[in-house]
Amino acid sequence: MQEKILHKAVELFLNFGFKSVTMDDIATEMGISKKTIYTHFSTKTKLVEAAALYIFETISTGIGCISAKKLNVIEETFEIKNFAMKHLNNERSSPQYQLNKYYPKIAAVLKNKQFEVMQECVVDNLNRGIETEVYRENIPVSFISRIYFVGITGIKDNDLFPTEEFPILELMENYLEYHLRAIVTEKGLKTLNKFINKTPEDK
């Protein structure tokens, strides 16, 4: 039952937001009593924490599987983006922003975990890009891997990038192009242009 509650909570949180969904909402959706939920998760904060970590682990595992394929580094970057967006329901409810605003302690723990995973993934991507001459050989890998993390988390700030003005899918596409154009070689640019020129349905 605990796992079922967690899965339903994840679904609702991603659809409507960590703040908006109540324990009553989850109980109603599952056809169980709120007391049953509290038997497994003593507070909503505990449930939010479990849900956030579950989402993180799911995405981290997927990123690891994609990285293991050793795709062309530009293709890998877009595939990871597509995977993450799919599992975050295209971030319709701005989960990261809501965590930061309403559950800052959970968000801080999660940020550290995200940084560790992304550092490993992005540094590997950058080094392979240099080796395959897709990225410029003189790029500062440690700096770029960190500035990439700052950017990818920063664009999820709804105060800076309100979704009505910056739709999340378009925002992500623009950020990836911005990031990659700064580091690709002429060879890499040809590959990047193939992805940029695809229709939304093909991406």
JSON list of C-alpha atoms in Angstrom, two decimals:
[
{"chain": "A", "resi": 1, "resn": "MET", "atom": "CA", "xyz": [0.00, 0.00, 0.00]},
{"chain": "A", "resi": 2, "resn": "GLN", "atom": "CA", "xyz": [2.86, 2.39, 0.79]},
{"chain": "A", "resi": 3, "resn": "GLU", "atom": "CA", "xyz": [4.20, 2.01, -2.75]},
{"chain": "A", "resi": 4, "resn": "LYS", "atom": "CA", "xyz": [0.75, 2.58, -4.26]},
{"chain": "A", "resi": 5, "resn": "ILE", "atom": "CA", "xyz": [0.33, 5.74, -2.22]},
{"chain": "A", "resi": 6, "resn": "LEU", "atom": "CA", "xyz": [3.75, 6.97, -3.30]},
{"chain": "A", "resi": 7, "resn": "HIS", "atom": "CA", "xyz": [3.07, 6.32, -6.99]},
{"chain": "A", "resi": 8, "resn": "LYS", "atom": "CA", "xyz": [-0.29, 8.10, -6.87]},
{"chain": "A", "resi": 9, "resn": "ALA", "atom": "CA", "xyz": [1.25, 11.03, -4.98]},
{"chain": "A", "resi": 10, "resn": "VAL", "atom": "CA", "xyz": [4.02, 11.33, -7.60]},
{"chain": "A", "resi": 11, "resn": "GLU", "atom": "CA", "xyz": [1.44, 11.36, -10.38]},
{"chain": "A", "resi": 12, "resn": "LEU", "atom": "CA", "xyz": [-0.66, 14.05, -8.71]},
{"chain": "A", "resi": 13, "resn": "PHE", "atom": "CA", "xyz": [2.29, 16.18, -7.64]},
{"chain": "A", "resi": 14, "resn": "LEU", "atom": "CA", "xyz": [3.66, 16.23, -11.19]},
{"chain": "A", "resi": 15, "resn": "ASN", "atom": "CA", "xyz": [0.26, 17.07, -12.64]},
{"chain": "A", "resi": 16, "resn": "PHE", "atom": "CA", "xyz": [-0.87, 19.70, -10.14]},
{"chain": "A", "resi": 17, "resn": "GLY", "atom": "CA", "xyz": [2.10, 20.66, -7.99]},
{"chain": "A", "resi": 18, "resn": "PHE", "atom": "CA", "xyz": [3.52, 19.77, -4.60]},
{"chain": "A", "resi": 19, "resn": "LYS", "atom": "CA", "xyz": [1.69, 22.65, -2.93]},
{"chain": "A", "resi": 20, "resn": "SER", "atom": "CA", "xyz": [-1.72, 22.25, -4.56]},
{"chain": "A", "resi": 21, "resn": "VAL", "atom": "CA", "xyz": [-2.28, 18.54, -3.90]},
{"chain": "A", "resi": 22, "resn": "THR", "atom": "CA", "xyz": [-3.58, 17.72, -0.42]},
{"chain": "A", "resi": 23, "resn": "MET", "atom": "CA", "xyz": [-3.65, 14.46, 1.49]},
{"chain": "A", "resi": 24, "resn": "ASP", "atom": "CA", "xyz": [-7.43, 14.52, 0.99]},
{"chain": "A", "resi": 25, "resn": "ASP", "atom": "CA", "xyz": [-6.93, 14.71, -2.77]},
{"chain": "A", "resi": 26, "resn": "ILE", "atom": "CA", "xyz": [-4.68, 11.65, -2.71]},
{"chain": "A", "resi": 27, "resn": "ALA", "atom": "CA", "xyz": [-7.09, 9.71, -0.48]},
{"chain": "A", "resi": 28, "resn": "THR", "atom": "CA", "xyz": [-10.03, 10.57, -2.74]},
{"chain": "A", "resi": 29, "resn": "GLU", "atom": "CA", "xyz": [-8.14, 9.57, -5.90]},
{"chain": "A", "resi": 30, "resn": "MET", "atom": "CA", "xyz": [-7.22, 6.23, -4.34]},
{"chain": "A", "resi": 31, "resn": "GLY", "atom": "CA", "xyz": [-10.56, 5.55, -2.70]},
{"chain": "A", "resi": 32, "resn": "ILE", "atom": "CA", "xyz": [-8.95, 5.14, 0.72]},
{"chain": "A", "resi": 33, "resn": "SER", "atom": "CA", "xyz": [-9.11, 7.06, 3.98]},
{"chain": "A", "resi": 34, "resn": "LYS", "atom": "CA", "xyz": [-6.66, 9.82, 4.80]},
{"chain": "A", "resi": 35, "resn": "LYS", "atom": "CA", "xyz": [-5.85, 7.86, 7.95]},
{"chain": "A", "resi": 36, "resn": "THR", "atom": "CA", "xyz": [-4.46, 5.06, 5.77]},
{"chain": "A", "resi": 37, "resn": "ILE", "atom": "CA", "xyz": [-2.05, 7.49, 4.13]},
{"chain": "A", "resi": 38, "resn": "TYR", "atom": "CA", "xyz": [-0.91, 8.82, 7.50]},
{"chain": "A", "resi": 39, "resn": "THR", "atom": "CA", "xyz": [-0.19, 5.25, 8.58]},
{"chain": "A", "resi": 40, "resn": "HIS", "atom": "CA", "xyz": [2.54, 5.12, 5.95]},
{"chain": "A", "resi": 41, "resn": "PHE", "atom": "CA", "xyz": [3.53, 8.81, 5.75]},
{"chain": "A", "resi": 42, "resn": "SER", "atom": "CA", "xyz": [3.10, 10.68, 9.03]},
{"chain": "A", "resi": 43, "resn": "THR", "atom": "CA", "xyz": [3.02, 14.13, 7.38]},
{"chain": "A", "resi": 44, "resn": "LYS", "atom": "CA", "xyz": [2.58, 15.60, 3.93]},
{"chain": "A", "resi": 45, "resn": "THR", "atom": "CA", "xyz": [6.19, 16.79, 4.09]},
{"chain": "A", "resi": 46, "resn": "LYS", "atom": "CA", "xyz": [7.33, 13.18, 4.53]},
{"chain": "A", "resi": 47, "resn": "LEU", "atom": "CA", "xyz": [5.29, 12.18, 1.49]},
{"chain": "A", "resi": 48, "resn": "VAL", "atom": "CA", "xyz": [6.63, 15.09, -0.57]},
{"chain": "A", "resi": 49, "resn": "GLU", "atom": "CA", "xyz": [10.18, 14.09, 0.38]},
{"chain": "A", "resi": 50, "resn": "ALA", "atom": "CA", "xyz": [9.59, 10.46, -0.60]},
{"chain": "A", "resi": 51, "resn": "ALA", "atom": "CA", "xyz": [7.98, 11.53, -3.88]},
{"chain": "A", "resi": 52, "resn": "ALA", "atom": "CA", "xyz": [10.78, 13.96, -4.76]},
{"chain": "A", "resi": 53, "resn": "LEU", "atom": "CA", "xyz": [13.43, 11.32, -4.09]},
{"chain": "A", "resi": 54, "resn": "TYR", "atom": "CA", "xyz": [11.49, 8.74, -6.08]},
{"chain": "A", "resi": 55, "resn": "ILE", "atom": "CA", "xyz": [11.33, 11.09, -9.08]},
{"chain": "A", "resi": 56, "resn": "PHE", "atom": "CA", "xyz": [15.04, 11.85, -8.70]},
{"chain": "A", "resi": 57, "resn": "GLU", "atom": "CA", "xyz": [16.01, 8.16, -8.58]},
{"chain": "A", "resi": 58, "resn": "THR", "atom": "CA", "xyz": [13.82, 7.35, -11.60]},
{"chain": "A", "resi": 59, "resn": "ILE", "atom": "CA", "xyz": [15.39, 10.10, -13.70]},
{"chain": "A", "resi": 60, "resn": "SER", "atom": "CA", "xyz": [18.93, 9.36, -12.47]},
{"chain": "A", "resi": 61, "resn": "THR", "atom": "CA", "xyz": [18.57, 5.71, -13.44]},
{"chain": "A", "resi": 62, "resn": "GLY", "atom": "CA", "xyz": [17.29, 6.69, -16.87]},
{"chain": "A", "resi": 63, "resn": "ILE", "atom": "CA", "xyz": [20.14, 9.14, -17.41]},
{"chain": "A", "resi": 64, "resn": "GLY", "atom": "CA", "xyz": [22.61, 6.41, -16.45]},
{"chain": "A", "resi": 65, "resn": "CYS", "atom": "CA", "xyz": [21.10, 4.06, -19.03]},
{"chain": "A", "resi": 66, "resn": "ILE", "atom": "CA", "xyz": [21.26, 6.71, -21.75]},
{"chain": "A", "resi": 67, "resn": "SER", "atom": "CA", "xyz": [24.87, 7.61, -20.89]},
{"chain": "A", "resi": 68, "resn": "ALA", "atom": "CA", "xyz": [25.83, 3.93, -21.05]},
{"chain": "A", "resi": 69, "resn": "LYS", "atom": "CA", "xyz": [24.83, 3.86, -24.74]},
{"chain": "A", "resi": 70, "resn": "LYS", "atom": "CA", "xyz": [27.74, 6.19, -25.55]},
{"chain": "A", "resi": 71, "resn": "LEU", "atom": "CA", "xyz": [25.77, 7.99, -28.24]},
{"chain": "A", "resi": 72, "resn": "ASN", "atom": "CA", "xyz": [27.03, 10.99, -30.15]},
{"chain": "A", "resi": 73, "resn": "VAL", "atom": "CA", "xyz": [27.33, 13.57, -27.36]},
{"chain": "A", "resi": 74, "resn": "ILE", "atom": "CA", "xyz": [24.84, 15.97, -28.92]},
{"chain": "A", "resi": 75, "resn": "GLU", "atom": "CA", "xyz": [22.31, 13.21, -29.49]},
{"chain": "A", "resi": 76, "resn": "GLU", "atom": "CA", "xyz": [22.85, 12.10, -25.89]},
{"chain": "A", "resi": 77, "resn": "THR", "atom": "CA", "xyz": [22.16, 15.61, -24.58]},
{"chain": "A", "resi": 78, "resn": "PHE", "atom": "CA", "xyz": [18.83, 15.81, -26.40]},
{"chain": "A", "resi": 79, "resn": "GLU", "atom": "CA", "xyz": [17.84, 12.25, -25.48]},
{"chain": "A", "resi": 80, "resn": "ILE", "atom": "CA", "xyz": [18.45, 12.93, -21.79]},
{"chain": "A", "resi": 81, "resn": "LYS", "atom": "CA", "xyz": [16.38, 16.11, -22.07]},
{"chain": "A", "resi": 82, "resn": "ASN", "atom": "CA", "xyz": [13.51, 14.24, -23.72]},
{"chain": "A", "resi": 83, "resn": "PHE", "atom": "CA", "xyz": [13.63, 11.47, -21.11]},
{"chain": "A", "resi": 84, "resn": "ALA", "atom": "CA", "xyz": [13.63, 13.89, -18.18]},
{"chain": "A", "resi": 85, "resn": "MET", "atom": "CA", "xyz": [10.82, 16.01, -19.61]},
{"chain": "A", "resi": 86, "resn": "LYS", "atom": "CA", "xyz": [8.68, 12.93, -20.24]},
{"chain": "A", "resi": 87, "resn": "HIS", "atom": "CA", "xyz": [9.09, 11.70, -16.67]},
{"chain": "A", "resi": 88, "resn": "LEU", "atom": "CA", "xyz": [8.48, 15.16, -15.25]},
{"chain": "A", "resi": 89, "resn": "ASN", "atom": "CA", "xyz": [5.27, 15.43, -17.29]},
{"chain": "A", "resi": 90, "resn": "ASN", "atom": "CA", "xyz": [6.89, 18.32, -19.20]},
{"chain": "A", "resi": 91, "resn": "GLU", "atom": "CA", "xyz": [7.17, 20.11, -15.84]},
{"chain": "A", "resi": 92, "resn": "ARG", "atom": "CA", "xyz": [3.62, 21.33, -16.25]},
{"chain": "A", "resi": 93, "resn": "SER", "atom": "CA", "xyz": [3.31, 22.07, -12.53]},
{"chain": "A", "resi": 94, "resn": "SER", "atom": "CA", "xyz": [6.88, 23.42, -12.14]},
{"chain": "A", "resi": 95, "resn": "PRO", "atom": "CA", "xyz": [7.87, 20.79, -9.53]},
{"chain": "A", "resi": 96, "resn": "GLN", "atom": "CA", "xyz": [11.39, 22.11, -8.94]},
{"chain": "A", "resi": 97, "resn": "TYR", "atom": "CA", "xyz": [10.16, 25.66, -8.43]},
{"chain": "A", "resi": 98, "resn": "GLN", "atom": "CA", "xyz": [7.47, 24.55, -6.00]},
{"chain": "A", "resi": 99, "resn": "LEU", "atom": "CA", "xyz": [9.94, 22.46, -4.03]},
{"chain": "A", "resi": 100, "resn": "ASN", "atom": "CA", "xyz": [12.28, 25.44, -3.73]},
{"chain": "A", "resi": 101, "resn": "LYS", "atom": "CA", "xyz": [9.48, 27.75, -2.62]},
{"chain": "A", "resi": 102, "resn": "TYR", "atom": "CA", "xyz": [7.44, 25.55, -0.28]},
{"chain": "A", "resi": 103, "resn": "TYR", "atom": "CA", "xyz": [9.83, 22.77, 0.79]},
{"chain": "A", "resi": 104, "resn": "PRO", "atom": "CA", "xyz": [13.30, 24.41, 0.80]},
{"chain": "A", "resi": 105, "resn": "LYS", "atom": "CA", "xyz": [14.98, 21.79, 3.00]},
{"chain": "A", "resi": 106, "resn": "ILE", "atom": "CA", "xyz": [13.90, 18.98, 0.69]},
{"chain": "A", "resi": 107, "resn": "ALA", "atom": "CA", "xyz": [14.91, 21.07, -2.32]},
{"chain": "A", "resi": 108, "resn": "ALA", "atom": "CA", "xyz": [18.39, 21.66, -0.88]},
{"chain": "A", "resi": 109, "resn": "VAL", "atom": "CA", "xyz": [19.00, 17.93, -0.35]},
{"chain": "A", "resi": 110, "resn": "LEU", "atom": "CA", "xyz": [17.72, 17.20, -3.83]},
{"chain": "A", "resi": 111, "resn": "LYS", "atom": "CA", "xyz": [19.88, 19.92, -5.40]},
{"chain": "A", "resi": 112, "resn": "ASN", "atom": "CA", "xyz": [23.03, 18.33, -3.96]},
{"chain": "A", "resi": 113, "resn": "LYS", "atom": "CA", "xyz": [22.03, 14.92, -5.31]},
{"chain": "A", "resi": 114, "resn": "GLN", "atom": "CA", "xyz": [21.18, 16.39, -8.72]},
{"chain": "A", "resi": 115, "resn": "PHE", "atom": "CA", "xyz": [24.54, 18.18, -8.85]},
{"chain": "A", "resi": 116, "resn": "GLU", "atom": "CA", "xyz": [26.46, 14.96, -8.17]},
{"chain": "A", "resi": 117, "resn": "VAL", "atom": "CA", "xyz": [24.60, 13.02, -10.87]},
{"chain": "A", "resi": 118, "resn": "MET", "atom": "CA", "xyz": [24.76, 15.81, -13.44]},
{"chain": "A", "resi": 119, "resn": "GLN", "atom": "CA", "xyz": [28.43, 16.51, -12.80]},
{"chain": "A", "resi": 120, "resn": "GLU", "atom": "CA", "xyz": [29.35, 12.93, -13.58]},
{"chain": "A", "resi": 121, "resn": "CYS", "atom": "CA", "xyz": [27.12, 12.82, -16.65]},
{"chain": "A", "resi": 122, "resn": "VAL", "atom": "CA", "xyz": [28.02, 16.23, -18.06]},
{"chain": "A", "resi": 123, "resn": "VAL", "atom": "CA", "xyz": [31.78, 15.92, -17.46]},
{"chain": "A", "resi": 124, "resn": "ASP", "atom": "CA", "xyz": [31.76, 12.57, -19.26]},
{"chain": "A", "resi": 125, "resn": "ASN", "atom": "CA", "xyz": [29.75, 14.11, -22.11]},
{"chain": "A", "resi": 126, "resn": "LEU", "atom": "CA", "xyz": [32.15, 17.04, -22.41]},
{"chain": "A", "resi": 127, "resn": "ASN", "atom": "CA", "xyz": [35.28, 14.87, -22.37]},
{"chain": "A", "resi": 128, "resn": "ARG", "atom": "CA", "xyz": [33.87, 12.50, -25.00]},
{"chain": "A", "resi": 129, "resn": "GLY", "atom": "CA", "xyz": [32.83, 15.49, -27.08]},
{"chain": "A", "resi": 130, "resn": "ILE", "atom": "CA", "xyz": [36.41, 16.76, -27.04]},
{"chain": "A", "resi": 131, "resn": "GLU", "atom": "CA", "xyz": [37.79, 13.31, -27.91]},
{"chain": "A", "resi": 132, "resn": "THR", "atom": "CA", "xyz": [35.41, 12.94, -30.87]},
{"chain": "A", "resi": 133, "resn": "GLU", "atom": "CA", "xyz": [36.07, 16.53, -32.02]},
{"chain": "A", "resi": 134, "resn": "VAL", "atom": "CA", "xyz": [32.43, 17.48, -31.59]},
{"chain": "A", "resi": 135, "resn": "TYR", "atom": "CA", "xyz": [33.37, 20.00, -28.88]},
{"chain": "A", "resi": 136, "resn": "ARG", "atom": "CA", "xyz": [36.33, 22.39, -28.99]},
{"chain": "A", "resi": 137, "resn": "GLU", "atom": "CA", "xyz": [39.48, 20.93, -27.45]},
{"chain": "A", "resi": 138, "resn": "ASN", "atom": "CA", "xyz": [40.26, 23.94, -25.27]},
{"chain": "A", "resi": 139, "resn": "ILE", "atom": "CA", "xyz": [36.93, 24.24, -23.39]},
{"chain": "A", "resi": 140, "resn": "PRO", "atom": "CA", "xyz": [37.19, 24.49, -19.57]},
{"chain": "A", "resi": 141, "resn": "VAL", "atom": "CA", "xyz": [35.33, 21.28, -18.67]},
{"chain": "A", "resi": 142, "resn": "SER", "atom": "CA", "xyz": [34.98, 21.88, -14.93]},
{"chain": "A", "resi": 143, "resn": "PHE", "atom": "CA", "xyz": [33.62, 25.40, -15.45]},
{"chain": "A", "resi": 144, "resn": "ILE", "atom": "CA", "xyz": [31.21, 24.42, -18.22]},
{"chain": "A", "resi": 145, "resn": "SER", "atom": "CA", "xyz": [29.81, 21.44, -16.30]},
{"chain": "A", "resi": 146, "resn": "ARG", "atom": "CA", "xyz": [29.00, 23.73, -13.38]},
{"chain": "A", "resi": 147, "resn": "ILE", "atom": "CA", "xyz": [27.62, 26.62, -15.42]},
{"chain": "A", "resi": 148, "resn": "TYR", "atom": "CA", "xyz": [25.45, 24.09, -17.25]},
{"chain": "A", "resi": 149, "resn": "PHE", "atom": "CA", "xyz": [23.99, 22.96, -13.91]},
{"chain": "A", "resi": 150, "resn": "VAL", "atom": "CA", "xyz": [23.40, 26.56, -12.84]},
{"chain": "A", "resi": 151, "resn": "GLY", "atom": "CA", "xyz": [21.58, 27.23, -16.11]},
{"chain": "A", "resi": 152, "resn": "ILE", "atom": "CA", "xyz": [19.49, 24.08, -16.24]},
{"chain": "A", "resi": 153, "resn": "THR", "atom": "CA", "xyz": [18.25, 24.67, -12.69]},
{"chain": "A", "resi": 154, "resn": "GLY", "atom": "CA", "xyz": [17.98, 28.45, -13.10]},
{"chain": "A", "resi": 155, "resn": "ILE", "atom": "CA", "xyz": [15.58, 28.34, -16.04]},
{"chain": "A", "resi": 156, "resn": "LYS", "atom": "CA", "xyz": [13.10, 26.48, -13.81]},
{"chain": "A", "resi": 157, "resn": "ASP", "atom": "CA", "xyz": [12.62, 29.60, -11.70]},
{"chain": "A", "resi": 158, "resn": "ASN", "atom": "CA", "xyz": [9.10, 30.74, -12.55]},
{"chain": "A", "resi": 159, "resn": "ASP", "atom": "CA", "xyz": [9.79, 34.24, -11.25]},
{"chain": "A", "resi": 160, "resn": "LEU", "atom": "CA", "xyz": [12.54, 34.70, -13.83]},
{"chain": "A", "resi": 161, "resn": "PHE", "atom": "CA", "xyz": [10.93, 32.61, -16.57]},
{"chain": "A", "resi": 162, "resn": "PRO", "atom": "CA", "xyz": [7.13, 32.67, -16.13]},
{"chain": "A", "resi": 163, "resn": "THR", "atom": "CA", "xyz": [5.62, 29.74, -18.01]},
{"chain": "A", "resi": 164, "resn": "GLU", "atom": "CA", "xyz": [3.04, 31.90, -19.77]},
{"chain": "A", "resi": 165, "resn": "GLU", "atom": "CA", "xyz": [5.88, 33.76, -21.47]},
{"chain": "A", "resi": 166, "resn": "PHE", "atom": "CA", "xyz": [8.44, 30.92, -21.61]},
{"chain": "A", "resi": 167, "resn": "PRO", "atom": "CA", "xyz": [6.82, 27.50, -22.30]},
{"chain": "A", "resi": 168, "resn": "ILE", "atom": "CA", "xyz": [9.04, 24.88, -20.67]},
{"chain": "A", "resi": 169, "resn": "LEU", "atom": "CA", "xyz": [9.70, 22.80, -23.80]},
{"chain": "A", "resi": 170, "resn": "GLU", "atom": "CA", "xyz": [10.71, 25.87, -25.80]},
{"chain": "A", "resi": 171, "resn": "LEU", "atom": "CA", "xyz": [12.80, 27.09, -22.88]},
{"chain": "A", "resi": 172, "resn": "MET", "atom": "CA", "xyz": [14.69, 23.80, -22.65]},
{"chain": "A", "resi": 173, "resn": "GLU", "atom": "CA", "xyz": [15.31, 23.68, -26.40]},
{"chain": "A", "resi": 174, "resn": "ASN", "atom": "CA", "xyz": [16.61, 27.25, -26.37]},
{"chain": "A", "resi": 175, "resn": "TYR", "atom": "CA", "xyz": [18.88, 26.57, -23.40]},
{"chain": "A", "resi": 176, "resn": "LEU", "atom": "CA", "xyz": [20.39, 23.43, -24.94]},
{"chain": "A", "resi": 177, "resn": "GLU", "atom": "CA", "xyz": [21.08, 25.29, -28.18]},
{"chain": "A", "resi": 178, "resn": "TYR", "atom": "CA", "xyz": [22.63, 28.16, -26.22]},
{"chain": "A", "resi": 179, "resn": "HIS", "atom": "CA", "xyz": [24.83, 25.72, -24.26]},
{"chain": "A", "resi": 180, "resn": "LEU", "atom": "CA", "xyz": [25.93, 23.64, -27.24]},
{"chain": "A", "resi": 181, "resn": "ARG", "atom": "CA", "xyz": [26.60, 26.51, -29.65]},
{"chain": "A", "resi": 182, "resn": "ALA", "atom": "CA", "xyz": [29.15, 27.84, -27.14]},
{"chain": "A", "resi": 183, "resn": "ILE", "atom": "CA", "xyz": [31.27, 24.68, -27.24]},
{"chain": "A", "resi": 184, "resn": "VAL", "atom": "CA", "xyz": [30.80, 22.86, -30.56]},
{"chain": "A", "resi": 185, "resn": "THR", "atom": "CA", "xyz": [33.30, 22.63, -33.40]},
{"chain": "A", "resi": 186, "resn": "GLU", "atom": "CA", "xyz": [32.28, 22.98, -37.06]},
{"chain": "A", "resi": 187, "resn": "LYS", "atom": "CA", "xyz": [31.77, 19.22, -37.05]},
{"chain": "A", "resi": 188, "resn": "GLY", "atom": "CA", "xyz": [29.58, 19.44, -33.96]},
{"chain": "A", "resi": 189, "resn": "LEU", "atom": "CA", "xyz": [27.57, 22.32, -35.39]},
{"chain": "A", "resi": 190, "resn": "LYS", "atom": "CA", "xyz": [26.47, 20.16, -38.33]},
{"chain": "A", "resi": 191, "resn": "THR", "atom": "CA", "xyz": [25.05, 17.60, -35.90]},
{"chain": "A", "resi": 192, "resn": "LEU", "atom": "CA", "xyz": [23.48, 20.28, -33.71]},
{"chain": "A", "resi": 193, "resn": "ASN", "atom": "CA", "xyz": [21.74, 21.86, -36.70]},
{"chain": "A", "resi": 194, "resn": "LYS", "atom": "CA", "xyz": [20.08, 18.53, -37.49]},
{"chain": "A", "resi": 195, "resn": "PHE", "atom": "CA", "xyz": [18.43, 18.58, -34.07]},
{"chain": "A", "resi": 196, "resn": "ILE", "atom": "CA", "xyz": [17.56, 22.27, -34.15]},
{"chain": "A", "resi": 197, "resn": "ASN", "atom": "CA", "xyz": [15.96, 21.96, -37.57]},
{"chain": "A", "resi": 198, "resn": "LYS", "atom": "CA", "xyz": [13.76, 19.03, -36.63]},
{"chain": "A", "resi": 199, "resn": "THR", "atom": "CA", "xyz": [10.04, 19.68, -36.25]},
{"chain": "A", "resi": 200, "resn": "PRO", "atom": "CA", "xyz": [8.67, 19.42, -32.68]},
{"chain": "A", "resi": 201, "resn": "GLU", "atom": "CA", "xyz": [7.05, 16.09, -33.60]},
{"chain": "A", "resi": 202, "resn": "ASP", "atom": "CA", "xyz": [10.43, 14.63, -34.61]},
{"chain": "A", "resi": 203, "resn": "LYS", "atom": "CA", "xyz": [12.31, 15.64, -31.47]}
]
